[in-house]
C-alpha cells in the first residue's frame, strides 16, 4: 500500500528501512518534539524492533513511513483511542531534519488525514499535540486544516522543562 503525493509518499515500513530510520530519527531536535516513548539515541536495535512490530500490522494501517525517492525519511501515524473516545484518533509525525521546510510534512500529514477518515469510518476527529517551542509543527497542522483548540499550560515535562502543549484537531466533514 502506498499513498502518493507530489513531494512524498506514505508506505508501510519494511525490512531495509533500518539504516535510514536510524540516520534521520537519531536526532536530538526530533526527539525533543516527541513523547518520551521515542528513544534517543535511536539505535539500530530500536529500528529493527519498530520495523518488526510494523510488519505485523493488519489493514487498515495506522503507521506509515514518509518517503522521498522510496527512502524512509520520517514517520506518521495515529492511534485510535478507546472507551468513550473511540471515535478519536491521536496522530503525529516526524520528519528528518534535512527535509524540513519543503512542504513534505504538510503533504504527508494531509495524506494521513485523508486516509484515516476514508479508511476508519468510526473516526470523527483527529487530534495532534505540539510543544510550545515548535511553531513550525503548529503551522503544518494549520495548513492541514486543523484548528487550535487548547493551550494546556504547564502540561508537559520534556527535556527537563515544564512546558505548555497545544491541542489541534480536525473533525470529519459532515457534507
mmCIF file of C-alpha atoms in Angstrom:
data_model
loop_
_atom_site.group_PDB
_atom_site.id
_atom_site.type_symbol
_atom_site.label_atom_id
_atom_site.label_comp_id
_atom_site.label_asym_id
_atom_site.label_seq_id
_atom_site.Cartn_x
_atom_site.Cartn_y
_atom_site.Cartn_z
ATOM 1 C CA UNK A 1 0.000 0.000 0.000
ATOM 2 C CA UNK A 2 1.305 3.414 -0.978
ATOM 3 C CA UNK A 3 -0.245 6.867 -0.640
ATOM 4 C CA UNK A 4 1.379 9.078 -3.246
ATOM 5 C CA UNK A 5 1.724 12.850 -3.113
ATOM 6 C CA UNK A 6 3.704 15.223 -5.309
ATOM 7 C CA UNK A 7 6.510 15.756 -2.750
ATOM 8 C CA UNK A 8 6.464 12.475 -0.853
ATOM 9 C CA UNK A 9 4.675 9.186 -0.365
ATOM 10 C CA UNK A 10 3.481 7.174 2.604
ATOM 11 C CA UNK A 11 4.053 3.441 2.666
ATOM 12 C CA UNK A 12 4.373 0.652 5.193
ATOM 13 C CA UNK A 13 7.659 0.180 6.994
ATOM 14 C CA UNK A 14 9.713 -2.705 5.618
ATOM 15 C CA UNK A 15 12.945 -4.515 6.233
ATOM 16 C CA UNK A 16 15.752 -2.489 4.720
ATOM 17 C CA UNK A 17 14.468 0.808 6.197
ATOM 18 C CA UNK A 18 16.541 0.390 9.359
ATOM 19 C CA UNK A 19 19.608 2.399 8.314
ATOM 20 C CA UNK A 20 17.572 5.353 7.046
ATOM 21 C CA UNK A 21 15.407 5.233 10.159
ATOM 22 C CA UNK A 22 18.457 5.465 12.411
ATOM 23 C CA UNK A 23 20.063 8.158 10.223
ATOM 24 C CA UNK A 24 17.070 10.510 10.489
ATOM 25 C CA UNK A 25 15.488 9.525 13.827
ATOM 26 C CA UNK A 26 18.637 9.699 15.944
ATOM 27 C CA UNK A 27 18.483 13.474 16.128
ATOM 28 C CA UNK A 28 18.013 15.364 19.372
ATOM 29 C CA UNK A 29 15.925 18.032 17.609
ATOM 30 C CA UNK A 30 13.413 15.368 16.595
ATOM 31 C CA UNK A 31 13.413 13.603 19.970
ATOM 32 C CA UNK A 32 12.830 16.942 21.717
ATOM 33 C CA UNK A 33 9.483 17.355 19.948
ATOM 34 C CA UNK A 34 8.091 13.856 20.546
ATOM 35 C CA UNK A 35 6.837 11.871 23.507
ATOM 36 C CA UNK A 36 9.368 10.064 25.655
ATOM 37 C CA UNK A 37 8.402 6.710 24.134
ATOM 38 C CA UNK A 38 10.513 7.846 21.138
ATOM 39 C CA UNK A 39 14.058 6.954 22.224
ATOM 40 C CA UNK A 40 17.222 8.985 21.939
ATOM 41 C CA UNK A 41 19.634 7.977 20.686
ATOM 42 C CA UNK A 42 17.653 5.976 18.146
ATOM 43 C CA UNK A 43 19.706 2.808 17.689
ATOM 44 C CA UNK A 44 19.756 0.107 15.040
ATOM 45 C CA UNK A 45 18.245 -2.349 17.549
ATOM 46 C CA UNK A 46 15.364 0.055 18.195
ATOM 47 C CA UNK A 47 14.847 0.472 14.440
ATOM 48 C CA UNK A 48 14.769 -3.308 13.941
ATOM 49 C CA UNK A 49 12.204 -3.701 16.739
ATOM 50 C CA UNK A 50 9.987 -0.939 15.279
ATOM 51 C CA UNK A 51 10.061 -2.385 11.769
ATOM 52 C CA UNK A 52 9.373 -5.891 13.047
ATOM 53 C CA UNK A 53 6.416 -4.583 15.054
ATOM 54 C CA UNK A 54 5.029 -2.763 11.998
ATOM 55 C CA UNK A 55 5.466 -5.921 9.870
ATOM 56 C CA UNK A 56 2.694 -7.491 11.960
ATOM 57 C CA UNK A 57 0.174 -4.701 11.293
ATOM 58 C CA UNK A 58 -3.020 -5.651 9.504
ATOM 59 C CA UNK A 59 -5.162 -3.429 7.285
ATOM 60 C CA UNK A 60 -6.367 -0.821 7.581
ATOM 61 C CA UNK A 61 -2.962 0.511 8.586
ATOM 62 C CA UNK A 62 -2.291 3.318 11.039
ATOM 63 C CA UNK A 63 1.502 3.719 10.846
ATOM 64 C CA UNK A 64 3.490 4.747 7.789
ATOM 65 C CA UNK A 65 6.949 5.837 6.830
ATOM 66 C CA UNK A 66 7.273 9.067 4.899
ATOM 67 C CA UNK A 67 9.382 8.532 1.809
ATOM 68 C CA UNK A 68 11.115 10.600 -0.837
ATOM 69 C CA UNK A 69 12.504 8.550 -3.694
ATOM 70 C CA UNK A 70 11.458 5.467 -1.676
ATOM 71 C CA UNK A 71 13.916 6.358 1.139
ATOM 72 C CA UNK A 72 12.321 6.404 4.590
ATOM 73 C CA UNK A 73 12.804 9.984 5.845
ATOM 74 C CA UNK A 74 10.222 10.184 8.632
ATOM 75 C CA UNK A 75 7.063 8.710 10.049
ATOM 76 C CA UNK A 76 3.416 9.498 10.541
ATOM 77 C CA UNK A 77 0.589 7.598 12.114
ATOM 78 C CA UNK A 78 -2.196 7.545 14.629
ATOM 79 C CA UNK A 79 -3.731 5.572 17.461
ATOM 80 C CA UNK A 80 -7.485 5.199 17.719
ATOM 81 C CA UNK A 81 -8.437 5.945 21.301
ATOM 82 C CA UNK A 82 -10.697 3.713 23.369
ATOM 83 C CA UNK A 83 -13.804 3.714 25.524
ATOM 84 C CA UNK A 84 -15.854 6.908 25.097
ATOM 85 C CA UNK A 85 -13.044 8.357 22.952
ATOM 86 C CA UNK A 86 -13.174 5.512 20.393
ATOM 87 C CA UNK A 87 -14.214 7.995 17.672
ATOM 88 C CA UNK A 88 -10.947 9.949 18.094
ATOM 89 C CA UNK A 89 -7.551 9.280 16.552
ATOM 90 C CA UNK A 90 -4.448 10.821 18.091
ATOM 91 C CA UNK A 91 -1.980 11.478 15.282
ATOM 92 C CA UNK A 92 1.574 12.616 14.928
ATOM 93 C CA UNK A 93 4.560 12.772 12.649
ATOM 94 C CA UNK A 94 8.264 13.453 12.492
ATOM 95 C CA UNK A 95 10.480 14.255 9.549
ATOM 96 C CA UNK A 96 14.244 14.001 9.096
ATOM 97 C CA UNK A 97 15.891 17.395 9.554
ATOM 98 C CA UNK A 98 17.389 17.599 6.022
ATOM 99 C CA UNK A 99 13.797 17.605 4.697
ATOM 100 C CA UNK A 100 12.391 20.401 6.870
ATOM 101 C CA UNK A 101 10.936 23.476 5.205
ATOM 102 C CA UNK A 102 9.998 21.818 1.908
ATOM 103 C CA UNK A 103 6.271 21.205 2.472
ATOM 104 C CA UNK A 104 6.849 17.471 2.910
ATOM 105 C CA UNK A 105 5.449 17.284 6.453
ATOM 106 C CA UNK A 106 2.310 19.142 5.401
ATOM 107 C CA UNK A 107 1.739 16.866 2.424
ATOM 108 C CA UNK A 108 2.464 13.703 4.428
ATOM 109 C CA UNK A 109 0.115 14.687 7.244
ATOM 110 C CA UNK A 110 -2.603 15.630 4.734
ATOM 111 C CA UNK A 111 -2.247 12.197 3.117
ATOM 112 C CA UNK A 112 -2.540 10.583 6.550
ATOM 113 C CA UNK A 113 -5.579 12.698 7.486
ATOM 114 C CA UNK A 114 -7.438 11.801 4.286
ATOM 115 C CA UNK A 115 -6.545 8.115 4.602
ATOM 116 C CA UNK A 116 -7.632 7.965 8.258
ATOM 117 C CA UNK A 117 -11.036 9.472 7.573
ATOM 118 C CA UNK A 118 -11.558 7.294 4.461
ATOM 119 C CA UNK A 119 -10.353 4.006 5.966
ATOM 120 C CA UNK A 120 -11.664 4.290 9.525
ATOM 121 C CA UNK A 121 -15.345 5.246 9.242
ATOM 122 C CA UNK A 122 -15.795 5.370 13.028
ATOM 123 C CA UNK A 123 -13.198 8.133 13.401
ATOM 124 C CA UNK A 124 -14.913 11.504 13.676
ATOM 125 C CA UNK A 125 -11.977 13.510 14.991
ATOM 126 C CA UNK A 126 -8.207 13.550 14.595
ATOM 127 C CA UNK A 127 -6.124 15.275 17.261
ATOM 128 C CA UNK A 128 -2.476 16.229 17.431
ATOM 129 C CA UNK A 129 -0.480 17.938 20.148
ATOM 130 C CA UNK A 130 2.541 20.207 19.792
ATOM 131 C CA UNK A 131 5.019 21.520 22.341
ATOM 132 C CA UNK A 132 5.204 25.286 22.828
ATOM 133 C CA UNK A 133 8.674 25.547 21.301
ATOM 134 C CA UNK A 134 7.614 24.026 17.957
ATOM 135 C CA UNK A 135 5.741 26.690 15.937
ATOM 136 C CA UNK A 136 6.741 25.001 12.651
ATOM 137 C CA UNK A 137 4.629 21.961 13.562
ATOM 138 C CA UNK A 138 1.761 24.232 14.541
ATOM 139 C CA UNK A 139 1.889 25.735 11.046
ATOM 140 C CA UNK A 140 1.902 22.253 9.474
ATOM 141 C CA UNK A 141 -1.274 21.366 11.358
ATOM 142 C CA UNK A 142 -2.968 24.636 10.437
ATOM 143 C CA UNK A 143 -2.110 24.055 6.745
ATOM 144 C CA UNK A 144 -3.702 20.610 7.071
ATOM 145 C CA UNK A 145 -6.954 22.182 8.250
ATOM 146 C CA UNK A 146 -6.511 21.521 11.962
ATOM 147 C CA UNK A 147 -7.772 24.139 14.395
ATOM 148 C CA UNK A 148 -6.111 25.152 17.638
ATOM 149 C CA UNK A 149 -8.497 24.100 20.388
ATOM 150 C CA UNK A 150 -6.487 24.495 23.556
ATOM 151 C CA UNK A 151 -3.296 25.666 25.137
ATOM 152 C CA UNK A 152 -2.665 23.303 28.008
ATOM 153 C CA UNK A 153 -0.487 25.328 30.333
ATOM 154 C CA UNK A 154 2.426 23.555 32.018
ATOM 155 C CA UNK A 155 1.087 20.173 30.856
ATOM 156 C CA UNK A 156 4.308 18.507 29.714
ATOM 157 C CA UNK A 157 7.706 17.661 31.155
ATOM 158 C CA UNK A 158 10.203 17.337 28.296
ATOM 159 C CA UNK A 159 13.952 17.674 28.239
ATOM 160 C CA UNK A 160 13.993 18.806 31.864
ATOM 161 C CA UNK A 161 11.470 21.622 31.325
ATOM 162 C CA UNK A 162 7.811 22.020 32.219
ATOM 163 C CA UNK A 163 6.177 23.491 29.139
ATOM 164 C CA UNK A 164 2.836 24.220 27.511
ATOM 165 C CA UNK A 165 1.277 21.885 24.997
ATOM 166 C CA UNK A 166 -1.090 22.923 22.223
ATOM 167 C CA UNK A 167 -4.023 20.746 21.108
ATOM 168 C CA UNK A 168 -5.071 20.882 17.465
ATOM 169 C CA UNK A 169 -7.980 18.940 15.953
ATOM 170 C CA UNK A 170 -9.866 18.371 12.763
ATOM 171 C CA UNK A 171 -13.301 16.812 12.612
ATOM 172 C CA UNK A 172 -14.718 14.728 9.807
ATOM 173 C CA UNK A 173 -16.507 16.812 7.186
ATOM 174 C CA UNK A 174 -20.234 16.346 7.620
ATOM 175 C CA UNK A 175 -21.048 17.004 3.955
#
